[in-house]
Coordinates of C-alpha atoms and ligand atoms in Angstrom, one line a residue:
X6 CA 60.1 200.5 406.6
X7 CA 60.1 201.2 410.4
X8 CA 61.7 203.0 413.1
X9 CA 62.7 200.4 415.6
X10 CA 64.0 200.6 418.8
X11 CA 63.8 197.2 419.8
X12 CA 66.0 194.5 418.8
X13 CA 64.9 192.7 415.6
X14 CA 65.2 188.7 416.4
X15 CA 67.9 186.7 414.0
X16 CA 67.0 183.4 413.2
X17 CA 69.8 180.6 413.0
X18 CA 69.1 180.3 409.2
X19 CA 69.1 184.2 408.3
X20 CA 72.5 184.5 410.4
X21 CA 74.1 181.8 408.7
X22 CA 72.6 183.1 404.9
X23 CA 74.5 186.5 406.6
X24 CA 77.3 184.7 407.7
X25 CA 78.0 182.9 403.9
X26 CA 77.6 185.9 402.4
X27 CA 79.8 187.6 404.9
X28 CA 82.6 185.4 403.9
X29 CA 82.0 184.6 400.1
X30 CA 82.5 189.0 399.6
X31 CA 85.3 189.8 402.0
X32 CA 87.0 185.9 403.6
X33 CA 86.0 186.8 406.9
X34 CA 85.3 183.8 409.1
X35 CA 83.0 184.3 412.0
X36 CA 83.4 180.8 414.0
X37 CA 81.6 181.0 417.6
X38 CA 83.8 182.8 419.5
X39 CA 82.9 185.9 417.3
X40 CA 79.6 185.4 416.4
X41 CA 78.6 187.8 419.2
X42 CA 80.4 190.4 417.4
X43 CA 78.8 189.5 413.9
X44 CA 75.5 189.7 415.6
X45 CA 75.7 192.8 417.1
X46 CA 77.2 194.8 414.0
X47 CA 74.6 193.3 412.0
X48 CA 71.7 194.6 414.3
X49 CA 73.3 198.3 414.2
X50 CA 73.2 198.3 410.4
X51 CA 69.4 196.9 410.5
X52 CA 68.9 200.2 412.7
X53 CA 71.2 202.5 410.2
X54 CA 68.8 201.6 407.0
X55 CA 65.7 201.0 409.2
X56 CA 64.4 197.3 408.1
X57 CA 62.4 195.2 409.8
X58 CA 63.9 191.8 409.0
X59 CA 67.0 190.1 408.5
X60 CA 65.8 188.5 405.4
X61 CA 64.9 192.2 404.2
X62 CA 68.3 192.9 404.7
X63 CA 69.7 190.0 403.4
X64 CA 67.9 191.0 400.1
X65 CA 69.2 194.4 400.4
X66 CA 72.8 193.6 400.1
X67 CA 72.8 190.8 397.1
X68 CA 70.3 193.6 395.0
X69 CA 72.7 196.0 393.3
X70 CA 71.1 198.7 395.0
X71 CA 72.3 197.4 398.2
X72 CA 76.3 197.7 397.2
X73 CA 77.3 200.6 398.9
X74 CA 75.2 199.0 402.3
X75 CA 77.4 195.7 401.4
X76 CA 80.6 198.2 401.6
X77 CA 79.2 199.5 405.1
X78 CA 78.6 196.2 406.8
X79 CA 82.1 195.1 405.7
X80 CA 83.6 198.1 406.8
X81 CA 81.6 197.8 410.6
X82 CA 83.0 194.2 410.7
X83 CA 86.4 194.8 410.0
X84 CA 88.8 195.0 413.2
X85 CA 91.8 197.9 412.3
X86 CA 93.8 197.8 415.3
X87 CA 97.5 198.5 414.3
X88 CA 100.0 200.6 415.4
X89 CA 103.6 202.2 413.9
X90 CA 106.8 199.8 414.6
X91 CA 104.6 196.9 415.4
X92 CA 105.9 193.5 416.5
X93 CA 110.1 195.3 416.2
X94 CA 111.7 192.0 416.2
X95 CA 109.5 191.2 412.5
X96 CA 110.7 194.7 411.1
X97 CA 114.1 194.1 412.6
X98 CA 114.5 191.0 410.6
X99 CA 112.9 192.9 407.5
X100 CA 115.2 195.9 407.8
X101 CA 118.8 194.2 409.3
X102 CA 118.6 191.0 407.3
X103 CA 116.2 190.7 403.9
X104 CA 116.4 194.2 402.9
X105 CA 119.9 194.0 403.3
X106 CA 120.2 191.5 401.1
X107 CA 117.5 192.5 398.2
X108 CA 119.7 195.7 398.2
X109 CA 122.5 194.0 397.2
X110 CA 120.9 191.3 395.2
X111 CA 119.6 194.4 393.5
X112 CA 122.3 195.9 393.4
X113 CA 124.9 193.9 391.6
X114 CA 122.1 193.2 388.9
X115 CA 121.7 197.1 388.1
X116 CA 117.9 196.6 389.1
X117 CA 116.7 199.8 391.3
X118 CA 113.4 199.3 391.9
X119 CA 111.9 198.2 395.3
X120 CA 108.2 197.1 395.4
X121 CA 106.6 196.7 398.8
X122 CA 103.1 195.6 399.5
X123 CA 101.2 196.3 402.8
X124 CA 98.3 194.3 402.2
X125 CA 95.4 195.4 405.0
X126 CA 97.2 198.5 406.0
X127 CA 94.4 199.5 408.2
X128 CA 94.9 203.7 409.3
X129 CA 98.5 203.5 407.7
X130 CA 101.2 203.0 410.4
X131 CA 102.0 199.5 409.0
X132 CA 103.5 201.5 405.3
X133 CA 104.8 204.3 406.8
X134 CA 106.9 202.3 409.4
X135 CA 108.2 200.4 406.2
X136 CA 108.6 203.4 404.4
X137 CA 110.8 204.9 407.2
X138 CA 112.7 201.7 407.7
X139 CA 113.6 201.4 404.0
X140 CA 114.4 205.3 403.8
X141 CA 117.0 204.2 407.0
X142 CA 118.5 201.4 405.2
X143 CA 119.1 202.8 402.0
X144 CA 120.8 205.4 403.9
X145 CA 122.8 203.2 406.0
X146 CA 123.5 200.9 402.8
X147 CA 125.1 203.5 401.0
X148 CA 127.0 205.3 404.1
X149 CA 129.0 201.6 403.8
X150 CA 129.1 201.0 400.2
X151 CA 129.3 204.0 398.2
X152 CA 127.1 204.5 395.1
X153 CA 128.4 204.5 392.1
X154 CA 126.5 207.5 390.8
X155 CA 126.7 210.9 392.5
X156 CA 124.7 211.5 395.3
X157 CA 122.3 215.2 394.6
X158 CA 122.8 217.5 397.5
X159 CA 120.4 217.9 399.6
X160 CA 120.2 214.1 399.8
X161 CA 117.3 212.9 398.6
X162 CA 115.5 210.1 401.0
X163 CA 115.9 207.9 398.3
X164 CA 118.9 208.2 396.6
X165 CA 118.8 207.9 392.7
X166 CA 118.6 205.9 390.4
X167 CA 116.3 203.9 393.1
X168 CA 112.6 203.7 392.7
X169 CA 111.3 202.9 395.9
X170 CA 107.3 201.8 395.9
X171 CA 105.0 201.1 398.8
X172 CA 101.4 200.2 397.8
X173 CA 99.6 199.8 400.5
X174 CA 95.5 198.7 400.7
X175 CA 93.0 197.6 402.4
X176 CA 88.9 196.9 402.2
X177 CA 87.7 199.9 404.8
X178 CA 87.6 203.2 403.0
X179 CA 87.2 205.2 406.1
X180 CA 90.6 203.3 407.5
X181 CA 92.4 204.4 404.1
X182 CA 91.3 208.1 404.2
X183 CA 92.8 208.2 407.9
X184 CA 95.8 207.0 406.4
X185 CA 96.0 209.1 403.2
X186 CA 95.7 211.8 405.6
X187 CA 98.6 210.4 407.5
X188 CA 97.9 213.1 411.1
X189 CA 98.5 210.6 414.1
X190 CA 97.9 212.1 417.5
X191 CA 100.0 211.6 421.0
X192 CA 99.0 208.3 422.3
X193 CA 99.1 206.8 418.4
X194 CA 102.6 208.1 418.4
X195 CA 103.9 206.4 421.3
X196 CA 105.9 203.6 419.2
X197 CA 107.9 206.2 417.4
X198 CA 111.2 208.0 418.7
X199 CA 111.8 211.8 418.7
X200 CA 114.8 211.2 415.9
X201 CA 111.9 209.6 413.6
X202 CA 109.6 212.2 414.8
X203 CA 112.3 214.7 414.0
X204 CA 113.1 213.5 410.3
X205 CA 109.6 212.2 409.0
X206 CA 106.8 214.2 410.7
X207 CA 105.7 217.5 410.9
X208 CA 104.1 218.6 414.4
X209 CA 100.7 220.1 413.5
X210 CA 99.0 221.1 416.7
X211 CA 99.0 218.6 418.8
X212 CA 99.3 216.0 416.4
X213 CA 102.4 214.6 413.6
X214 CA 101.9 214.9 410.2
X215 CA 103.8 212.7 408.2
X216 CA 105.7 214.7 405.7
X217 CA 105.3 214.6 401.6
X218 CA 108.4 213.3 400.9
X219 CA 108.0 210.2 402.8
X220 CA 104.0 210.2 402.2
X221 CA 105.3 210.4 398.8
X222 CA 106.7 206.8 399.0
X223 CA 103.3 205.3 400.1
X224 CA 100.8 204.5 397.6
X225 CA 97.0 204.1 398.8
X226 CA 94.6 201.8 397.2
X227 CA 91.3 199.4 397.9
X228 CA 91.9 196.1 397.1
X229 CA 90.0 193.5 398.5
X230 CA 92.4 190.2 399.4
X231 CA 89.3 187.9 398.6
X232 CA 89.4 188.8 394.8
X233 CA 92.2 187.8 391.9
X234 CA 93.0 191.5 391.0
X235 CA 96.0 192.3 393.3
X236 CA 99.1 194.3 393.1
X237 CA 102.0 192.5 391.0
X238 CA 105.6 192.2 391.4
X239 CA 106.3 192.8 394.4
X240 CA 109.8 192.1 396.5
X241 CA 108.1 192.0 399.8
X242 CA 104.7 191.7 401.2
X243 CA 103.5 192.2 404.2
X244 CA 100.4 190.7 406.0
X245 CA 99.8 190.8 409.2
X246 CA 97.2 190.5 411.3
X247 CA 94.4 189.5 408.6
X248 CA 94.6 186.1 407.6
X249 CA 93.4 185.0 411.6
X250 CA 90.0 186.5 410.5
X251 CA 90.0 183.7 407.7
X252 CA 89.2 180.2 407.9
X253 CA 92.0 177.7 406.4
X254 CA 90.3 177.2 403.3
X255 CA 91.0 181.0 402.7
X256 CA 93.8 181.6 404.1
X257 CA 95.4 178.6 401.8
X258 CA 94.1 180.8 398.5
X259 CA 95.5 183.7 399.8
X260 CA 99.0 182.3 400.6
X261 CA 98.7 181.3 396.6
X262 CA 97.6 184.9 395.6
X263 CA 100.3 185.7 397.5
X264 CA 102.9 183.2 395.9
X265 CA 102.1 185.2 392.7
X266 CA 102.3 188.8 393.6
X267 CA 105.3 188.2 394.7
X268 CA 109.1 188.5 392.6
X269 CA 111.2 185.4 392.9
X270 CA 113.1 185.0 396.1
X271 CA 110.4 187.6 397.6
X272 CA 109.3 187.6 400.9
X273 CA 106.1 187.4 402.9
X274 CA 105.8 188.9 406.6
X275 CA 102.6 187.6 408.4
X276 CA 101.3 188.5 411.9
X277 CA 103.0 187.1 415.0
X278 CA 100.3 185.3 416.2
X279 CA 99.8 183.6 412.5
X280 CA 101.7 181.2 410.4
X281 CA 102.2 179.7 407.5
X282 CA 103.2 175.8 408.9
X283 CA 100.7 173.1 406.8
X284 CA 99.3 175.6 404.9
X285 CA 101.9 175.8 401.7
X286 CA 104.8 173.9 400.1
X287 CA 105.5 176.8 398.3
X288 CA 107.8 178.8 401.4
X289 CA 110.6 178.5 403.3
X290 CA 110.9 179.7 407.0
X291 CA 113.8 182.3 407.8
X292 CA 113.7 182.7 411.5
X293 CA 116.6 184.9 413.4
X294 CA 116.1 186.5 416.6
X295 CA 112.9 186.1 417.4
X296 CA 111.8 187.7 413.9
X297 CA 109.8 185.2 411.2
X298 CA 109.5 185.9 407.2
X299 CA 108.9 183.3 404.8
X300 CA 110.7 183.2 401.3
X301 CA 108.9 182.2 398.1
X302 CA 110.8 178.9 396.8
X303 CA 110.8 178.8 392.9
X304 CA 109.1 175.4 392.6
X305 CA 107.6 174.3 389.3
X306 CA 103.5 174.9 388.9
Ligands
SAM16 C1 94.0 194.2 412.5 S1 94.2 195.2 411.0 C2 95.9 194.9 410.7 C3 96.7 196.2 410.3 C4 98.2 196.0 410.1 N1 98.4 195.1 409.1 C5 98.9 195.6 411.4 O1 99.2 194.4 411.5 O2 99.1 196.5 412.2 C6 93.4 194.2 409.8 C7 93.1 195.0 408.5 O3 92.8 194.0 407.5 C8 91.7 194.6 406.7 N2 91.0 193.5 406.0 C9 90.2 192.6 406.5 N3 89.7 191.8 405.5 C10 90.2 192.3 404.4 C11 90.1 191.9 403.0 N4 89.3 190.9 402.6 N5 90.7 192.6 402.1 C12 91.5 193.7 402.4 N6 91.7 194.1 403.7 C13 91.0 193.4 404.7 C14 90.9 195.3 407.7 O4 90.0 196.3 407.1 C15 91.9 195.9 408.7 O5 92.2 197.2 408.4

């Protein structure tokens, strides 16, 4: 051990043993336009646990002692930019068109339950937004078609006998304690009208709090998109803005893993700037206005 100041050189070799081990744990990719970044994470968390070499650390995080330093490094490399309502034409096509139609698939089969993954929810903005839009639709569903039960007054946000789930993860524990907390200040705000404002936040301060009954709705867990063990049955999942830190090879075994967490006929929203073209048989493209999902077709393993 040493206090250092300087930085500690990293050979080719000890970047790539990094670099393998990097992607084997969490699927991220670090091709040469991001190795920079890789590189200068890893130097900070040489500093934070004050080793001397690369290969020290190396040994570090494969040693069981090292897990929770393993946790850190993925955490520092992990990008969480996000924001609430992002990329409206997507959630436009999600709320207008395949909600509509799960509702009433649903519906007419007396099946109220509503599972909705966001999978790398980041600080939470992604789940709530969904929460809010499917809190909206519902309403709006039954303002036109009239439940066949009685509706409770007050009316609840979702009306009964729905179940309406949201599970929402991610691998960076600091990102899902921002978004269990679910306070947003000003500038983080910006996406979301006063109406929304109005119905699903509390102001506290200067900041929104999102309130319990929607925060309800949302369910926050770890889950870690590079292992098997990953929430089940769902009738939507959403993705966005993940798979581009994966190379094909990964993102082809997560679009599988995906394939089977999701309920027949579900649907898979990835980010804007990602696709799904070459990498699977197993989808079919909806496209309207600007707005891309892809459908699970029921093909035979
Ligand atoms: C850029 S954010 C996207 C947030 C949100 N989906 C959106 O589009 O606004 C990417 C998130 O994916 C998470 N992530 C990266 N690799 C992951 C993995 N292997 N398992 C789970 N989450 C991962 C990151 O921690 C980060 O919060």
């Amino acid at each position: 051990m040493t206090t250092l100041t300087a930085e500690v050189s990293l050979t080719d070799a000890e970047l790539k043993l990094l670099q393998t081990l990097v992607y084997q744990e969490c699927g991220m990719h670090f091709d040469e336009r991001r190795t920079h970044f890789l590189r200068d994470r890893l130097q900070r968390r040489l500093k934070a646990c004050q080793l001397d070499s690369f290969y020290s650390y190396y040994r570090l995080l494969t040693s069981h002692e090292g897990k929770q330093e393993l946790a850190a490094l993925l955490e520092n490399l992990t990008v969480n930019e996000t924001s609430f309502f992002r990329i409206r034409p997507q959630l436009d096509l999600f709320q207008k068109t395949i909600l509509e139609e799960i509702l009433k698939r649903k519906q007419e089969r007396r099946d109220w339950t509503l599972r909705i993954w966001s999978a790398g929810c980041s600080t939470g903005q992604e789940p709530y937004t969904l929460a809010i839009m499917v809190c909206d639709a519902l309403a709006y569903y039954y303002l036109r078609n009239p439940l066949p039960f009685e509706m409770p007054t007050p009316k609840p946000l979702i009306p009964p006998p729905w179940k309406v789930e949201i599970v929402a993860s991610d691998i960076s524990y600091s990102a899902l304690l921002v978004a269990q907390q679910g306070i947003y200040n000003e500038q983080q705000m910006d996406t979301v009208d006063y109406t929304c404002r109005l119905r699903y936040f509390d102001k506290l301060g200067d900041k929104y709090s999102v309130k319990a009954g929607l925060k309800s709705l949302v369910h926050f867990d770890f889950h870690n998109l590079k292992t098997e063990f990953l929430p089940q049955r769902n009738d939507v999942i959403f993705c966005r803005n993940v798979m581009m830190y994966f190379d094909e090879a990964e993102q082809k075994r997560l679009i599988e893993k995906f394939y089977r967490c999701l309920n027949a006929g579900g649907y898979l929203f990835v980010g804007h700037a990602e696709s799904l073209l070459g990498l699977t048989k197993k989808f079919q493209m909806v496209h309207k206005d600007s707005g891309t999902a892809y459908q699970r077709l029921e093909v035979r393993e």
